[in-house]
Short mmCIF file of C-alpha atoms and ligand atoms in Angstrom, two decimals:
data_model
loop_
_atom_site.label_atom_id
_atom_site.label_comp_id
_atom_site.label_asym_id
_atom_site.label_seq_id
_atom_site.Cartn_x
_atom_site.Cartn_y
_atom_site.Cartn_z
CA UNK A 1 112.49 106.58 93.33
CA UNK A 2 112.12 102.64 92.94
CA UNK A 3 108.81 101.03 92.17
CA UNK A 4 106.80 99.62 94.69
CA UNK A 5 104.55 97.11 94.75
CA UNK A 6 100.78 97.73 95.25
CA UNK A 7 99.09 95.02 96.36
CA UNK A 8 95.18 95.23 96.68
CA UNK A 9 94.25 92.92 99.76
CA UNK A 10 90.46 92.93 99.01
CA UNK A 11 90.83 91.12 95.46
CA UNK A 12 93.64 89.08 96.65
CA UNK A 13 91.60 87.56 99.28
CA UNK A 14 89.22 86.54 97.42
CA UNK A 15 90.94 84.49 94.80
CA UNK A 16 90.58 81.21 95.30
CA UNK A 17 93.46 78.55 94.63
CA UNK A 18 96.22 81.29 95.35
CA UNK A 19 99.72 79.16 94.55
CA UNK A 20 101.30 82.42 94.57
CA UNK A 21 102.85 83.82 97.56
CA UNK A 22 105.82 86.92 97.62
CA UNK A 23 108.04 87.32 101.07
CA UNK A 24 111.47 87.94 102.01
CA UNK A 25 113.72 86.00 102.11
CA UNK A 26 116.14 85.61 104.92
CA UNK A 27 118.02 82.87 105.49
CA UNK A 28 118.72 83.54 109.24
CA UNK A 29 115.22 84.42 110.19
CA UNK A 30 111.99 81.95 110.38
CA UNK A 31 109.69 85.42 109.71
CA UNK A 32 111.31 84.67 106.35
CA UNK A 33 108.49 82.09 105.70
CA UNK A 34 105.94 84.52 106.52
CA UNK A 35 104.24 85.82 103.54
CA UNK A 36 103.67 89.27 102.90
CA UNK A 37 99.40 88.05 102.90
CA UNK A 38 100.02 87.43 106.43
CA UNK A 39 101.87 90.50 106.79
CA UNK A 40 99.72 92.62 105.31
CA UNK A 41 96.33 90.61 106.91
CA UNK A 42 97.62 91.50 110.66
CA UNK A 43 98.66 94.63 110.34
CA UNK A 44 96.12 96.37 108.16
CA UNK A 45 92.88 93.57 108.51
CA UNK A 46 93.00 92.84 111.50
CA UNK A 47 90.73 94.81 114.29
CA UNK A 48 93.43 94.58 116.54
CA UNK A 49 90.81 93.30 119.57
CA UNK A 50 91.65 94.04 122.93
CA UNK A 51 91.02 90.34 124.42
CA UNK A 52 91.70 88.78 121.14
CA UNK A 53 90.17 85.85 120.86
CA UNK A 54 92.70 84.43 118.32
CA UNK A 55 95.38 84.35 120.74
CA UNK A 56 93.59 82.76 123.19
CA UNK A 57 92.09 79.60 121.22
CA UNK A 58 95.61 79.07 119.91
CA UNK A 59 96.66 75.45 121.18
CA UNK A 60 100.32 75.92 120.45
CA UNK A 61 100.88 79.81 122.08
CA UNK A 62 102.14 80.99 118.68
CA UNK A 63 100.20 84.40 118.56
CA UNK A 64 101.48 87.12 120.71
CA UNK A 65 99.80 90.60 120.27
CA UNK A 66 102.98 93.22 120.79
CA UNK A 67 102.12 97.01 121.73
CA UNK A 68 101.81 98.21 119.12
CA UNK A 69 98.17 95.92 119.05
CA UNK A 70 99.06 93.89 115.85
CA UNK A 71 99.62 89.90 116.16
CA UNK A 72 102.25 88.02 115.25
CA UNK A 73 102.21 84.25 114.71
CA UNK A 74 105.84 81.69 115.27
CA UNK A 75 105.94 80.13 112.29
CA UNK A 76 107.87 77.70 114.44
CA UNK A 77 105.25 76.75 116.87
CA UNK A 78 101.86 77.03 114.77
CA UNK A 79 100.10 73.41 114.02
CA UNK A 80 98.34 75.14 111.37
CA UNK A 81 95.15 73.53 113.23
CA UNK A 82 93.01 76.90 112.36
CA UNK A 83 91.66 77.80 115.79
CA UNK A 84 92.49 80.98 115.33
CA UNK A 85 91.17 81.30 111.56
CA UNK A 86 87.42 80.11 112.50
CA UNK A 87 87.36 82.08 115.85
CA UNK A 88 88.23 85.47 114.69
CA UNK A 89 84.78 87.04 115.00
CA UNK A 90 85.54 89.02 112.12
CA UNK A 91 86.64 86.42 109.52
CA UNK A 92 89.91 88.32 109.55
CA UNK A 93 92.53 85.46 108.58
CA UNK A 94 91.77 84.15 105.22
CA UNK A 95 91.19 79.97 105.27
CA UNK A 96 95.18 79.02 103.84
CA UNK A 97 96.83 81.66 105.24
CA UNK A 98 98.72 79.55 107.30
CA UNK A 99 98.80 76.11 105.51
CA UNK A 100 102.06 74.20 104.51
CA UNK A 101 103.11 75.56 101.25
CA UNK A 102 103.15 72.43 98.88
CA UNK A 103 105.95 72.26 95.73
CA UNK A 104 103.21 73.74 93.62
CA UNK A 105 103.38 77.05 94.85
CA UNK A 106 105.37 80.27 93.58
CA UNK A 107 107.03 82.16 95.36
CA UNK A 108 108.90 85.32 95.08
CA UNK A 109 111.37 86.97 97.14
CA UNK A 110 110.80 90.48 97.03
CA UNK A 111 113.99 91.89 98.16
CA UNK A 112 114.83 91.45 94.42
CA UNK A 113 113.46 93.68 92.48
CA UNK A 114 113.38 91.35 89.15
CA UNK A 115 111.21 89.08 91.57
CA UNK A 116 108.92 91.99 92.36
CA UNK A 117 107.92 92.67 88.79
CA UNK A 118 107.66 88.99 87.60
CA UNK A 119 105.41 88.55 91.10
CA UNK A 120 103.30 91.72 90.01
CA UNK A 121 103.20 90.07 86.41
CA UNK A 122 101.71 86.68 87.99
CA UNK A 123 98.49 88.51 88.96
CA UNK A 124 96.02 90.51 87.00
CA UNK A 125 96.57 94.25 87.27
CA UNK A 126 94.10 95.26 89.16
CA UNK A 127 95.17 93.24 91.68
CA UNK A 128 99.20 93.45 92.05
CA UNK A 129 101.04 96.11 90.22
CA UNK A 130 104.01 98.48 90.35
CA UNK A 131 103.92 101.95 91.05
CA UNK A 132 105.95 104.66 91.71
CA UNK A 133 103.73 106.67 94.61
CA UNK A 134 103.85 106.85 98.41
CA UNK A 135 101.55 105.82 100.85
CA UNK A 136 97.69 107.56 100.58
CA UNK A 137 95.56 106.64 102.87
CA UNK A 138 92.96 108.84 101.79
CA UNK A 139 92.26 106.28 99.14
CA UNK A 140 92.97 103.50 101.72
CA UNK A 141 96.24 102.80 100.92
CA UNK A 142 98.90 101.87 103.21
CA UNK A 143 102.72 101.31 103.74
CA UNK A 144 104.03 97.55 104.85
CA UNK A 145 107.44 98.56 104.37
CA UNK A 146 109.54 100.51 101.77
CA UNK A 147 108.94 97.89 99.07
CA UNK A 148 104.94 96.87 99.63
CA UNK A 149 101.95 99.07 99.10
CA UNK A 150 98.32 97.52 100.74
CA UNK A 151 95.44 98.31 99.68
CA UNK A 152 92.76 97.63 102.27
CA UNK A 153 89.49 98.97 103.84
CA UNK A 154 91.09 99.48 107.33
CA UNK A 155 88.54 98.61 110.56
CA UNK A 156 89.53 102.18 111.98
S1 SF4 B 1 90.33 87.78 116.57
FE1 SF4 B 1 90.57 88.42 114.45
S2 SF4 B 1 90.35 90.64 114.46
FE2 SF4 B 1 90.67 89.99 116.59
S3 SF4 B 1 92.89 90.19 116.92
FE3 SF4 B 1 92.53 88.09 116.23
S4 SF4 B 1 92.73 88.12 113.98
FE4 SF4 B 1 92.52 90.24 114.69
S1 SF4 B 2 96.77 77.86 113.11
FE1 SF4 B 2 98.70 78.18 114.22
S2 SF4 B 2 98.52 80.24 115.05
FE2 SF4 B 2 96.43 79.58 114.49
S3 SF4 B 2 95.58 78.67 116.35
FE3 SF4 B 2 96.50 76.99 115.19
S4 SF4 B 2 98.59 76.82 115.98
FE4 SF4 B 2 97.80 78.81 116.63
#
C-alpha cells in the first residue's frame, strides 16, 4: 500500500503566512491550479448551504454548486475580489485561499510521490504527514482522493 498524505485542515488553516501550497499538476486542465486547501475546504468545510450565499455574491459567476452539494470555483473566471470569502456566514473559505500565488510560494505536485514527502516534510508533523491507513471517519478523517487524507471537523 503507498503512503498517503494526511493533512489536518484545522491547524493548516490557521497558520498564518502559508507560502506552501501542494496540487496536481496537469498541464491540460486549469483545476490544475487549484490547490488541494481549496479542495479539501469545499468538500469537507464547507456546509454545503442550500441557497448558498457564496455563489450568489460572486461578481464573475465562477462558483457553481454541482449535485452532489459541494462548490466549485473557475479558476478562469474568479477576480479573486473575495465576495464570496466575507459572505460565507460560516467563515468557511480561509482569507488567501484564492489569491494570486506570488514567486515566493512552494509548491508541490503531488502526483509525485518524492513531492509528497518533501511537501509533508515542509510542515510540522502534526500538521502534514504520511501514513499508511485508510479513511476513518470515526476520528474525523476523510478521503480527497487516493493520495490525500483530511482531517476536519465535518458540519454534518
Ligand atoms: S456560503 Fe460558505 S458554507 Fe455556504 S456553500 Fe458557500 S462556502 Fe459553503
Ligand atoms: S473571489 Fe472569485 S469566486 Fe469568490 S466571489 Fe470573487 S470572483 Fe467569485
Amino acid at each position: 500500500m503507498s503512503k498517503k498524505l494526511l493533512i489536518d485542515l484545522l491547524k493548516l488553516r490557521n497558520l498564518e503566512d502559508l507560502k506552501i501550497e501542494g496540487i496536481f499538476r496537469d498541464e491540460k486542465s486549469t483545476a490544475a491550479f487549484k490547490t488541494i486547501r481549496e479542495l479539501a475546504t469545499f468538500q469537507f468545510t464547507c456546509r454545503k448551504c442550500e441557497i448558498a450565499p457564496c455563489v450568489n455574491a460572486c461578481p464573475a459567476e465562477a462558483l457553481e454548486k454541482g449535485e452532489d452539494g459541494i462548490v466549485k470555483r473557475a479558476v478562469n473566471l474568479c477576480i479573486r475580489c473575495k465576495s464570496c470569502i466575507v459572505i460565507c456566514p460560516f467563515g468557511t473559505l480561509m482569507d488567501n485561499l484564492f489569491e494570486v500565488k506570488t514567486s515566493d510560494y512552494r509548491f508541490f505536485d503531488l502526483n509525485d510521490d518524492s513531492e509528497l514527502k518533501k511537501f509533508a516534510d515542509a510542515f510540522p508533523a502534526d500538521m502534514v504527514s504520511l501514513v499508511d491507513m485508510e479513511e476513518k471517519r470515526e476520528e474525523n478523517i476523510y478521503k480527497l482522493n487516493d493520495k490525500i487524507l483530511i482531517k476536519e471537523k465535518t458540519w454534518s
